[in-house]
Short mmCIF file of C-alpha atoms in Angstrom, two decimals:
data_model
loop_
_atom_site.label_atom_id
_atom_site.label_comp_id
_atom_site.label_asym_id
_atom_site.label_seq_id
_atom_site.Cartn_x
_atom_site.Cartn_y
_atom_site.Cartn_z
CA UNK A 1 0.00 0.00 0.00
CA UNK A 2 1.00 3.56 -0.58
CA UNK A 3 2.79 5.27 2.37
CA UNK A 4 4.01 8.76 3.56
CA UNK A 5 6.76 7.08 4.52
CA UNK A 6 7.45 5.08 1.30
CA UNK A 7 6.72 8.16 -0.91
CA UNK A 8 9.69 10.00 1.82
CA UNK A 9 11.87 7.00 1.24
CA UNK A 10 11.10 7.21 -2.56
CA UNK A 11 12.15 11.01 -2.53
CA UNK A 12 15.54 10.49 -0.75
CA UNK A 13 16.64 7.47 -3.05
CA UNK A 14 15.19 9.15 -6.14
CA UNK A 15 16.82 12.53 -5.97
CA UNK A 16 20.16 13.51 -7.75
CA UNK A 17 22.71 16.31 -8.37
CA UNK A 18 20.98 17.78 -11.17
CA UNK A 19 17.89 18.24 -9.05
CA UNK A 20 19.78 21.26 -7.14
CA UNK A 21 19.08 24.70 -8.41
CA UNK A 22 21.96 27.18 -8.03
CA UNK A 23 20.86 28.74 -5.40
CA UNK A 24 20.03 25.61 -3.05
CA UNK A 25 23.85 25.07 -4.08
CA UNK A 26 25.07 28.65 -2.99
CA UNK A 27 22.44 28.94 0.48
CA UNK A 28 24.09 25.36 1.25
CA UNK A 29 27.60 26.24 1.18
CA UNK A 30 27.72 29.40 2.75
CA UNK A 31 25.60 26.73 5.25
CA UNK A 32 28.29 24.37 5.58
CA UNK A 33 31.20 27.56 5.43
CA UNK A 34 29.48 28.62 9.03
CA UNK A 35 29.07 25.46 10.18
CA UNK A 36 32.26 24.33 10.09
CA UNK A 37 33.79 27.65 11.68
CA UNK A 38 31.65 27.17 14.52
CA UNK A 39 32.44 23.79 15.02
CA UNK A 40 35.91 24.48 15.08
CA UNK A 41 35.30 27.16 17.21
CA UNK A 42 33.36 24.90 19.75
CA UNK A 43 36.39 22.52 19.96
CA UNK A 44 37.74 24.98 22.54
CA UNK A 45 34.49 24.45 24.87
CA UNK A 46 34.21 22.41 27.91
CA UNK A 47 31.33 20.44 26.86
CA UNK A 48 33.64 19.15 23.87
CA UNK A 49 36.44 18.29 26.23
CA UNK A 50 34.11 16.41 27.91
CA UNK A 51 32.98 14.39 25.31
CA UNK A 52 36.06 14.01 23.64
CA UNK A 53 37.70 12.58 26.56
CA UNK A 54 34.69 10.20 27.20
CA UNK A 55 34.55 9.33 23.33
CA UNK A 56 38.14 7.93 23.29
CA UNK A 57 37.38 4.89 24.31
CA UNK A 58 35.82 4.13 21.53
CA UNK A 59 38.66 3.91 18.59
CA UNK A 60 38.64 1.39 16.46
CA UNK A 61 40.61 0.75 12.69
CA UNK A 62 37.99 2.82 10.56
CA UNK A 63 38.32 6.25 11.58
CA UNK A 64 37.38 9.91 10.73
CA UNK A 65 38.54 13.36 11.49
CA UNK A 66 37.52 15.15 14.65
CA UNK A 67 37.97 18.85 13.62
CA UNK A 68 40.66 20.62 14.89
CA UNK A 69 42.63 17.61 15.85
CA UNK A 70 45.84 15.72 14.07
CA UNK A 71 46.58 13.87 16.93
CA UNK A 72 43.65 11.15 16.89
CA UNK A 73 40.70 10.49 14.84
CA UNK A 74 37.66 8.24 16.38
CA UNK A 75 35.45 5.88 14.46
CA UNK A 76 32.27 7.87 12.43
CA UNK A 77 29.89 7.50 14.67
CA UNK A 78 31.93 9.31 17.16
CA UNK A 79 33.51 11.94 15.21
CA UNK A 80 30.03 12.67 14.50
CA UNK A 81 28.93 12.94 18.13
CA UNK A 82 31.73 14.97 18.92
CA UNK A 83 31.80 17.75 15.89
CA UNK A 84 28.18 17.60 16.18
CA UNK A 85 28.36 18.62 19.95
CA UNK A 86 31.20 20.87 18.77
CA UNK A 87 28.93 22.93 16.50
CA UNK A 88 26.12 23.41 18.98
CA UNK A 89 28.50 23.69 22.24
CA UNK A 90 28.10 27.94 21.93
CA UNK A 91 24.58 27.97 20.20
CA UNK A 92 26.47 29.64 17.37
CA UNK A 93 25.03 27.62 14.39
CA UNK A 94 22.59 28.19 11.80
CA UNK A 95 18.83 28.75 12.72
CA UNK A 96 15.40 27.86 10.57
CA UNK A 97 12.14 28.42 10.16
CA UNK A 98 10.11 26.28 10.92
CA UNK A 99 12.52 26.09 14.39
CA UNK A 100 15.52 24.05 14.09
CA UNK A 101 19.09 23.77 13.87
CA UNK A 102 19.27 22.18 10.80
CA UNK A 103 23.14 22.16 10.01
CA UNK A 104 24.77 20.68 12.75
CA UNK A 105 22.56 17.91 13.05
CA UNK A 106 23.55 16.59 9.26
CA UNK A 107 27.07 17.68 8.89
CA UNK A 108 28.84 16.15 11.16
CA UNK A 109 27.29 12.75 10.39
CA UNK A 110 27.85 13.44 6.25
CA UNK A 111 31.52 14.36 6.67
CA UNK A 112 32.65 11.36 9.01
CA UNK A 113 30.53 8.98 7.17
CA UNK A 114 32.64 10.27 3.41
CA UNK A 115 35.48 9.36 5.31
CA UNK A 116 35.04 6.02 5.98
CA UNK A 117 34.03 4.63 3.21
CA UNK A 118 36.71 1.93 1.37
CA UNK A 119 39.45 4.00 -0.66
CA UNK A 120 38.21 2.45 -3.99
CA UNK A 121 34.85 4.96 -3.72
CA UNK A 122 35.58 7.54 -3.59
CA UNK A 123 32.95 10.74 -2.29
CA UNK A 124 33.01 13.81 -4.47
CA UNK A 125 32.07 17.34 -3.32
CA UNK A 126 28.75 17.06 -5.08
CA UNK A 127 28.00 13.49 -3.18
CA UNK A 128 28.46 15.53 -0.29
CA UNK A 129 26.14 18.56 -1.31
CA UNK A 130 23.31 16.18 -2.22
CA UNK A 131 23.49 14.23 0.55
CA UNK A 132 23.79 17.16 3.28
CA UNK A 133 20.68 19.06 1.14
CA UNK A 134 18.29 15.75 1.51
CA UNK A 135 19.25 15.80 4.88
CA UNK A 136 17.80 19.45 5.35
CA UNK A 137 15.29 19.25 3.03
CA UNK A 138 13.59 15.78 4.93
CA UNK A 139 13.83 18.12 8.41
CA UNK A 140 12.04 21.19 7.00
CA UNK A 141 9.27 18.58 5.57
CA UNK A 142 8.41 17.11 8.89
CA UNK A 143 8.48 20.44 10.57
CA UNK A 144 5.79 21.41 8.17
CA UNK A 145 3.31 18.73 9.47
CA UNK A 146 3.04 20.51 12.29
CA UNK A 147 1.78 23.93 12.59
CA UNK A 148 2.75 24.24 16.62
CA UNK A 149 6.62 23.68 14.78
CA UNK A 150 5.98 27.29 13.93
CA UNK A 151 6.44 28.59 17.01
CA UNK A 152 9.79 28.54 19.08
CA UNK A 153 9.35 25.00 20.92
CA UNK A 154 7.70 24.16 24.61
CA UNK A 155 8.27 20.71 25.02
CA UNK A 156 10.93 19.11 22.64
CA UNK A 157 13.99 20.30 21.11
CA UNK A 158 13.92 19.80 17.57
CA UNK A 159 17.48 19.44 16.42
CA UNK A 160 16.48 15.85 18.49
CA UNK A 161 13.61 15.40 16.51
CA UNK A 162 13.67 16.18 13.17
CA UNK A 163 17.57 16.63 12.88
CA UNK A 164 17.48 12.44 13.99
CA UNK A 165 16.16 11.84 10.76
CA UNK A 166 17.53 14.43 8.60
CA UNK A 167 20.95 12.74 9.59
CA UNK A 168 19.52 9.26 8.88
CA UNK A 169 18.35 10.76 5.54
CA UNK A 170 21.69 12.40 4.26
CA UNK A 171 23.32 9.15 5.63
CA UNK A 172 20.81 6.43 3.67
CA UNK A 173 21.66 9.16 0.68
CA UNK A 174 25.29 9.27 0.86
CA UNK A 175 25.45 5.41 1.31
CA UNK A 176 22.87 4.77 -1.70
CA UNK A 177 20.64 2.59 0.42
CA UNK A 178 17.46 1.33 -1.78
CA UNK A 179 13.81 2.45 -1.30
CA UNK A 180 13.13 -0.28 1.54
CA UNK A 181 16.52 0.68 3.45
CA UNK A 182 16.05 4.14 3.65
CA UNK A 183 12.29 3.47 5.38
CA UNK A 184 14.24 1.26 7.98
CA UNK A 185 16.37 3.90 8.13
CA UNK A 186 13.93 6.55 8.90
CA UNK A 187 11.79 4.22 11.01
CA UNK A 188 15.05 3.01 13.11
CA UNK A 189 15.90 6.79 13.64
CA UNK A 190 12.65 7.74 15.08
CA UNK A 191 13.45 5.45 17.77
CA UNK A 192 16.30 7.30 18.52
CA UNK A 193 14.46 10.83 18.41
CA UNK A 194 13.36 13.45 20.87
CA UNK A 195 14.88 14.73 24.43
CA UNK A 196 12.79 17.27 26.55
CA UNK A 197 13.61 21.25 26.36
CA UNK A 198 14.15 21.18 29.85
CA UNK A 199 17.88 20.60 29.51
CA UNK A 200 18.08 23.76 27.27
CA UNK A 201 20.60 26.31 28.87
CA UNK A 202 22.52 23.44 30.12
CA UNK A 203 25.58 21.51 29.06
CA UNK A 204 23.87 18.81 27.88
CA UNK A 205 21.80 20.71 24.78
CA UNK A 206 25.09 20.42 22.69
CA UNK A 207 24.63 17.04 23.43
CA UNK A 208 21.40 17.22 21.65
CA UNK A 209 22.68 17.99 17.95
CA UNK A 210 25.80 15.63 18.80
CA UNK A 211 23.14 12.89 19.21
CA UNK A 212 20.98 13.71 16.30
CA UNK A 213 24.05 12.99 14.19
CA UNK A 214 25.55 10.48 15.52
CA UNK A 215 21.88 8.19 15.81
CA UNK A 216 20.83 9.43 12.18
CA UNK A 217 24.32 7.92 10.78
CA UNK A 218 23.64 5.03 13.26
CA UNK A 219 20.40 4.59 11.86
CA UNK A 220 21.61 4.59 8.25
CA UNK A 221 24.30 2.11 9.23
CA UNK A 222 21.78 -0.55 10.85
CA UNK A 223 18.95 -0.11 7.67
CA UNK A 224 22.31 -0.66 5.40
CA UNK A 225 23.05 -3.83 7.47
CA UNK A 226 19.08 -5.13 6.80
CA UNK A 227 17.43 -4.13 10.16
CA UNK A 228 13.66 -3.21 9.80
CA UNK A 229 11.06 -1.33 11.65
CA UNK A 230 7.77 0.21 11.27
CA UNK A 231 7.40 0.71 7.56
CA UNK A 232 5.14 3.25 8.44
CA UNK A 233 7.16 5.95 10.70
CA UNK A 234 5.66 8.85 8.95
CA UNK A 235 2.34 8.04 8.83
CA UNK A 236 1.39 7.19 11.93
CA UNK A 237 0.50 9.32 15.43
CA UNK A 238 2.68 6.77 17.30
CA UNK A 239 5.47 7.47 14.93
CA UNK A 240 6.95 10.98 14.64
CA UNK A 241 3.38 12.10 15.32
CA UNK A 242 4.10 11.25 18.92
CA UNK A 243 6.48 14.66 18.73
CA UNK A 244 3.16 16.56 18.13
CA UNK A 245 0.06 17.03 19.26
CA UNK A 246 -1.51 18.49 15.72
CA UNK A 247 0.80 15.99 13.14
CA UNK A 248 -0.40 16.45 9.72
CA UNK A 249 1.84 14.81 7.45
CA UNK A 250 1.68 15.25 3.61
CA UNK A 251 3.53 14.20 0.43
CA UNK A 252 6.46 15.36 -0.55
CA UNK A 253 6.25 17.10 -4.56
CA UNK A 254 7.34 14.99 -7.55
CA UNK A 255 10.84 14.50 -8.46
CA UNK A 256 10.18 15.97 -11.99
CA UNK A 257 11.24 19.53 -10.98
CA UNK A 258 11.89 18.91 -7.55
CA UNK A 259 11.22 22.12 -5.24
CA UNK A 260 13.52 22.49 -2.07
CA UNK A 261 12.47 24.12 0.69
CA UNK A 262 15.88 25.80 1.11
CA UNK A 263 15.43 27.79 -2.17
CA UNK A 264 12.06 29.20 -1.01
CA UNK A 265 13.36 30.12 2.96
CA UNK A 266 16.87 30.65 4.17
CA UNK A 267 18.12 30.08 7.38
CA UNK A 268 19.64 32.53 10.09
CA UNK A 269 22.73 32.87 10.68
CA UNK A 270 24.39 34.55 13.56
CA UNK A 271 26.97 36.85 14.37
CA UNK A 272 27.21 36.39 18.19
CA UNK A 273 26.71 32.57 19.76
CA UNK A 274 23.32 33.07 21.96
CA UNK A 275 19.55 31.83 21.06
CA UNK A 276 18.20 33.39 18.04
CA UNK A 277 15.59 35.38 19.74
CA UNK A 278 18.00 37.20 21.62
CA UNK A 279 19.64 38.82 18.25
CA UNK A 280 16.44 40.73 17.98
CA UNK A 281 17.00 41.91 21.62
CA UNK A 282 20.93 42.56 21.05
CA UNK A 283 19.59 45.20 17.54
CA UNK A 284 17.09 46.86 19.67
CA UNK A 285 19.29 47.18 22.79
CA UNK A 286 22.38 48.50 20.52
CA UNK A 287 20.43 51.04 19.13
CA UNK A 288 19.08 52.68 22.68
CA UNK A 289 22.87 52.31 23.61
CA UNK A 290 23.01 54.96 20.96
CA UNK A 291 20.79 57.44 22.14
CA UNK A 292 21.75 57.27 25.66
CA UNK A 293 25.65 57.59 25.43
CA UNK A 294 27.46 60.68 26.21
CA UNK A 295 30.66 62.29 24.72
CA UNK A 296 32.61 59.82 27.15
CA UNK A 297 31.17 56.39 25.50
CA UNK A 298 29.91 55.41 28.79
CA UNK A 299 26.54 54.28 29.46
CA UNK A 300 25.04 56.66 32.26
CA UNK A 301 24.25 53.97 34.78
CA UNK A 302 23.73 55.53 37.46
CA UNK A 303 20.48 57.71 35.84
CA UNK A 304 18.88 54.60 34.67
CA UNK A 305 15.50 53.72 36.52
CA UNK A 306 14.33 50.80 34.73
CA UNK A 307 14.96 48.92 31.48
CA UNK A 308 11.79 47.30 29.80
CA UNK A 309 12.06 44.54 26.97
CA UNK A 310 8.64 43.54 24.74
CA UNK A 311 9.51 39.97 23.68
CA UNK A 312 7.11 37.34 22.68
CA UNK A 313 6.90 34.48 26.01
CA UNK A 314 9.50 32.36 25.40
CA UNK A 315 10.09 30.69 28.93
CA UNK A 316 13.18 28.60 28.38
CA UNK A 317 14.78 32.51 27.43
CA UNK A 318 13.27 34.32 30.50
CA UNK A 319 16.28 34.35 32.60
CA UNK A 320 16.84 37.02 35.19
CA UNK A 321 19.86 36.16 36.51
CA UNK A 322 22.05 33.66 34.42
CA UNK A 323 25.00 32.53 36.31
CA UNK A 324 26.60 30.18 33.59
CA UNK A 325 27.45 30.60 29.81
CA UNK A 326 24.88 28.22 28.72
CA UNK A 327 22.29 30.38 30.91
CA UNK A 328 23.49 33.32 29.81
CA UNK A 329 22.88 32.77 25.73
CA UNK A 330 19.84 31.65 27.17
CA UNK A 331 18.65 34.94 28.21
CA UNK A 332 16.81 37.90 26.79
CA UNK A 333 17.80 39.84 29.72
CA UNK A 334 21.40 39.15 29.81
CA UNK A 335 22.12 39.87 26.01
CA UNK A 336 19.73 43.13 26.49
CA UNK A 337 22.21 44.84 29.22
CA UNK A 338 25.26 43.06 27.72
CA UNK A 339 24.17 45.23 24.63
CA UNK A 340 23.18 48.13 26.21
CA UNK A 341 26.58 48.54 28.34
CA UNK A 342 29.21 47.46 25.17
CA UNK A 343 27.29 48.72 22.32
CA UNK A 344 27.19 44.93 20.64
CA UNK A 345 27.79 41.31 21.38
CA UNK A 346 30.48 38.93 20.10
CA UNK A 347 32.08 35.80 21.46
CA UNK A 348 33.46 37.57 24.43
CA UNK A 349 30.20 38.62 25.67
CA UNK A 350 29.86 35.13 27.35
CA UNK A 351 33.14 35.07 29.37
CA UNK A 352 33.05 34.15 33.23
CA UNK A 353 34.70 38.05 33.77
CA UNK A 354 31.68 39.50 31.68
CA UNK A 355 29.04 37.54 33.08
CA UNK A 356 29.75 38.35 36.69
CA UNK A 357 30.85 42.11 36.40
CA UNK A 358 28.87 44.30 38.86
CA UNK A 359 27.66 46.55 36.15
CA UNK A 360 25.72 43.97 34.66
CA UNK A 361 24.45 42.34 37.62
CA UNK A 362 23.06 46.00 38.49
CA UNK A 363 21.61 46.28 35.31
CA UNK A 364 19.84 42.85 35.20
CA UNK A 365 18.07 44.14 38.50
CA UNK A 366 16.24 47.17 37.05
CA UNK A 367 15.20 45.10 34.25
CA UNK A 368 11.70 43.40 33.23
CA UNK A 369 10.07 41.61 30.55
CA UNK A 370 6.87 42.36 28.99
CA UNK A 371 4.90 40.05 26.49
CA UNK A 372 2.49 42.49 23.85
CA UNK A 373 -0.17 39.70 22.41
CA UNK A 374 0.88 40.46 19.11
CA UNK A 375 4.26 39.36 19.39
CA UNK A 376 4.01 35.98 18.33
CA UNK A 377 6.96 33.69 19.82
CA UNK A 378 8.33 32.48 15.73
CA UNK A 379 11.32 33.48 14.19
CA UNK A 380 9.31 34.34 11.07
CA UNK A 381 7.35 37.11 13.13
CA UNK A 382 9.09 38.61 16.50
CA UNK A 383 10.17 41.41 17.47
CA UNK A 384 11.76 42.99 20.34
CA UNK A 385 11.37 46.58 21.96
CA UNK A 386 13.85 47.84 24.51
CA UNK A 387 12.80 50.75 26.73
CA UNK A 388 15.09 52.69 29.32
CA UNK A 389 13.27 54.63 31.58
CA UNK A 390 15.27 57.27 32.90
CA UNK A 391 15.07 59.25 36.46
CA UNK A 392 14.27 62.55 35.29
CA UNK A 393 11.11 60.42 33.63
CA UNK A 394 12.60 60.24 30.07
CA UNK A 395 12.11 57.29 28.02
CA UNK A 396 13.95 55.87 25.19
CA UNK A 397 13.16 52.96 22.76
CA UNK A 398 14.01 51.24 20.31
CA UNK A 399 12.20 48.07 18.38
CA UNK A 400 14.26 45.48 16.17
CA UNK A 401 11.82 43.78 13.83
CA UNK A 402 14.68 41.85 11.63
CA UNK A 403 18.55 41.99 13.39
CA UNK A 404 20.91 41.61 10.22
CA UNK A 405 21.88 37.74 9.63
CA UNK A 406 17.97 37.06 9.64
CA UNK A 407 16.84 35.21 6.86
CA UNK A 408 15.39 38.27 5.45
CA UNK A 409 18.26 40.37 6.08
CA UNK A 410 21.11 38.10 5.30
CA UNK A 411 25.05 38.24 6.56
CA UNK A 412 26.98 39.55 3.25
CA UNK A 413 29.81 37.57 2.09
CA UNK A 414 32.67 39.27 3.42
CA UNK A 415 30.86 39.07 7.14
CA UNK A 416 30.19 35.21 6.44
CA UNK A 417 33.70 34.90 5.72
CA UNK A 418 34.62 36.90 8.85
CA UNK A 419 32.48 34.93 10.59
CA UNK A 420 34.24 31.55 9.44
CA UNK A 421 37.60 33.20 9.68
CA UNK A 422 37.46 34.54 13.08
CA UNK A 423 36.25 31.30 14.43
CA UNK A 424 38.34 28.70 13.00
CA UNK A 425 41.87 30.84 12.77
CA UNK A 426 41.68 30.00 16.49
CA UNK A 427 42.15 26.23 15.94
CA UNK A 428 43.65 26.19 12.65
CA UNK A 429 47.26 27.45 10.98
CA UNK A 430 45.89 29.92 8.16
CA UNK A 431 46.34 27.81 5.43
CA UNK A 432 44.03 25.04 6.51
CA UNK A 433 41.44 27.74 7.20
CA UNK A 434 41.81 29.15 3.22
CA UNK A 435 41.80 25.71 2.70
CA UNK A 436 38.40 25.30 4.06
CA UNK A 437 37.06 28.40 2.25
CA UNK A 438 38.38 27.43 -1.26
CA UNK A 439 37.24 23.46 -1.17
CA UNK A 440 33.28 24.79 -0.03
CA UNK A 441 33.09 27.58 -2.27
CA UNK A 442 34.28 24.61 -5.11
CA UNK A 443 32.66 22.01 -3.30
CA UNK A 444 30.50 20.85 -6.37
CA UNK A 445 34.01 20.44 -8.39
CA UNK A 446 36.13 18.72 -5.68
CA UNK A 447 36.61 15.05 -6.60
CA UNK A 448 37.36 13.43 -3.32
CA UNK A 449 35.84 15.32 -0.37
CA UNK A 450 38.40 13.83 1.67
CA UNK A 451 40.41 17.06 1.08
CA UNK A 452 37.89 18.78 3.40
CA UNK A 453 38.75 16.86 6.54
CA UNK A 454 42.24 17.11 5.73
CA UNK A 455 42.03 20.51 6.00
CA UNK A 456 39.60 20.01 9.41
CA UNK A 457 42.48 18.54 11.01
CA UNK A 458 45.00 21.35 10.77
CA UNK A 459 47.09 19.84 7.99
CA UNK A 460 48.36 22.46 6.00
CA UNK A 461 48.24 22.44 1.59
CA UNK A 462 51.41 21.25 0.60
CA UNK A 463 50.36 17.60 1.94
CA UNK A 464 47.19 17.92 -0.52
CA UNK A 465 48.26 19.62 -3.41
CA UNK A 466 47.93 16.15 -5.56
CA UNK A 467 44.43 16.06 -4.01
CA UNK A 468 43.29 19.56 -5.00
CA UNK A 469 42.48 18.97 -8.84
CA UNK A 470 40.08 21.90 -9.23
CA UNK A 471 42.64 24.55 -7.88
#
């Protein structure tokens, strides 16, 4: 009988290279550019130490590239744990609409599978582009059967949901599993899928888009090997539907002139690593800073009365006191008088020092959140007002209804490259990191993808020039 799931299994097995349109192509590599900046970026973070250290137990003969390291390698399903934990460890990756992280939960698992695959096959760039696109694509699908998906999340994260089977998708794609192995592939994954919101703001989130793609490649792995399960994941209220309380799930469109989602909606991508609602806050609050400082450059502190911030309710981002990182990106409040005393917010925002500094903390007491009905709580629709009250009765506002790297207001090239630069020349030697930038913005040339994790490593060009036959 006909099947969501079998017409979903279908679509992954049926679509090819020439199905992408140029600009799926271009929106996915300045995808994968960020991505892997951020990742190597997140190498530094505790939460990947910790992993790391507890991964190492697994090694094994087949191996693949944890990035930023030469010194050891782990098998793929761990490298994919740990970049993927990597790339979420500073929520600094890319953002969509419906919510998700959809990057992180598919690269990881893509580039550690390539690599482990028997020298005689090899991947090219383009393998890797389809692959990694059906692997997006399947998560924006599923977040359309759902219209609560629209809104920023209550109960589960997505990345855990829908980035599970993304993974499992790019992975059945990349390994060319038939129609009936990339169903078990899906239907395995589900089983793997979901963890609560509750442990947002925490060390273990990162965990969360480690997981999804590490158990997607997992997944992909076991329906390769012949293990079934329901071949009706998709379809049923006990399958993914168990994620939602309004699942609606439709057919995906013909492969004829297949339409990706990623041509009609971009994703976000951000310039400073905190939840994406509080970039709207960070715009509004930057542009108060504005009105309020004096010839000195200081903010007057001592004449401010009260700060006020309209946000849609968004409880897991209602923090009024944040005394971690992971709180702290977690927190309208926080990134509101971060902005509001520096003028902006980058990496260093998130420091112990800047966290705890008294000028903050004073700050964070004279502020308070307010919720106008009309400010629905989706990335689509937002906005944020910031109002400082002053003593003498003043008040000055601002309202951010789009913060630049938005979907709708997207980072230009040079500050994507920035972006990517700033992040991984911290991990890498500088020609690994022009590496990077030359083998994505080629990626659809590049014969053996391999040259990617090369680079990822740290090894530097001369090693690969034989390897770089698009250059």
């Amino acid at each position: 009988a006909w099947t969501i799931t079998g017409n979903f299994a279908n679509v992954i097995h049926g679509l090819n290279a020439n199905h992408l349109t140029d600009q799926v192509i271009q929106r996915s590599k300045r995808m994968i550019l960020d991505t892997l900046g951020v990742g190597l970026l997140g190498t530094n973070t505790e939460v990947c130490h910790k992993v790391t250290q507890y991964s190492k137990i697994y090694r094994s003969d087949i191996s693949s590239t944890i990035w930023g390291h030469l010194d050891f390698r782990l098998p793929p399903l761990y490298a994919a744990f740990v970049n993927g934990v990597a790339v979420h460890s500073m929520d600094f990756d890319d953002t969509w609409h419906p919510a998700t992280h959809p990057s992180g939960a598919v690269l990881p698992a893509v580039i550690a599978l390539s690599e482990a695959f028997p020298q005689k096959k090899k991947i090219s760039g383009l393998d890797l582009l389809l692959a990694f696109n059906v692997g997006i694509e399947v998560q924006g699908r599923l977040l359309r059967f759902s219209s609560e998906a629209r809104n920023i999340p209550k109960r589960f994260h997505p990345p855990t949901v829908v980035g599970t089977m993304g993974s499992a998708a790019a992975c059945a794609k990349l390994l060319a599993l038939d129609q009936l192995q990339c169903k078990n592939a899906l239907a395995i994954a589900a089983s793997y899928a979901g963890a609560p919101l509750a442990n947002a703001a925490t060390q273990t989130k990162p965990l969360h888009v480690g997981n999804a793609a590490k158990h997607g490649l997992e997944a992909a792995c076991l329906a390769s090997q012949g293990l079934q399960g329901n071949k009706q994941i998709l379809d049923m209220e006990s399958g993914i539907g168990a994620f939602y309380t309004d699942y609606n799930p439709q057919t995906l469109p013909t492969l004829q002139s297949y339409p990706w989602l990623l041509d009609q909606q971009d994703v976000a991508i951000k310039h400073f690593p905190a939840h994406l609602g509080t970039h709207w806050v960070a715009d509004a609050a930057s542009s108060v800073r504005r009105k309020l400082v004096e010839s000195n450059n200081l903010l007057p502190l001592d004449k401010i009365e009260k700060v006020i911030l309209r946000v849609p309710e968004v409880k897991y981002v209602n923090r009024p006191s944040p005394t971690s990182e992971h709180e702290a990106r977690h927190s309208f409040q926080f990134v509101a008088c971060s902005a509001l005393l520096d003028g902006s917010m980058s990496v260093q925002s998130f420091t112990t020092e800047n966290i705890h500094r008294p000028a903050l903390r004073e700050l964070l007491c004279k502020t308070q959140l307010e919720h106008p009905p009309d400010n629905t709580p989706s990335f689509e629709s937002l906005y944020c007002e910031v109002s400082v009250m002053l003593q003498d009765a003043n008040m000055i506002s601002d309202r951010c209804d789009t913060f630049y790297g938005h979907w709708r207001k997207p980072l230009k090239k040079e500050d994507l490259e920035k972006k990517f630069q700033s992040n991984a020349s911290s991990i890498l030697p500088a020609e690994a990191t022009e590496g990077i930038i030359e083998t994505v913005y080629n990626l659809e040339k590049v014969e053996d993808c391999s040259v990617l994790s090369t680079f990822l490593s740290g090894q530097s060009a001369r090693a690969l020039s034989e390897k770089l036959s698009f250059l």
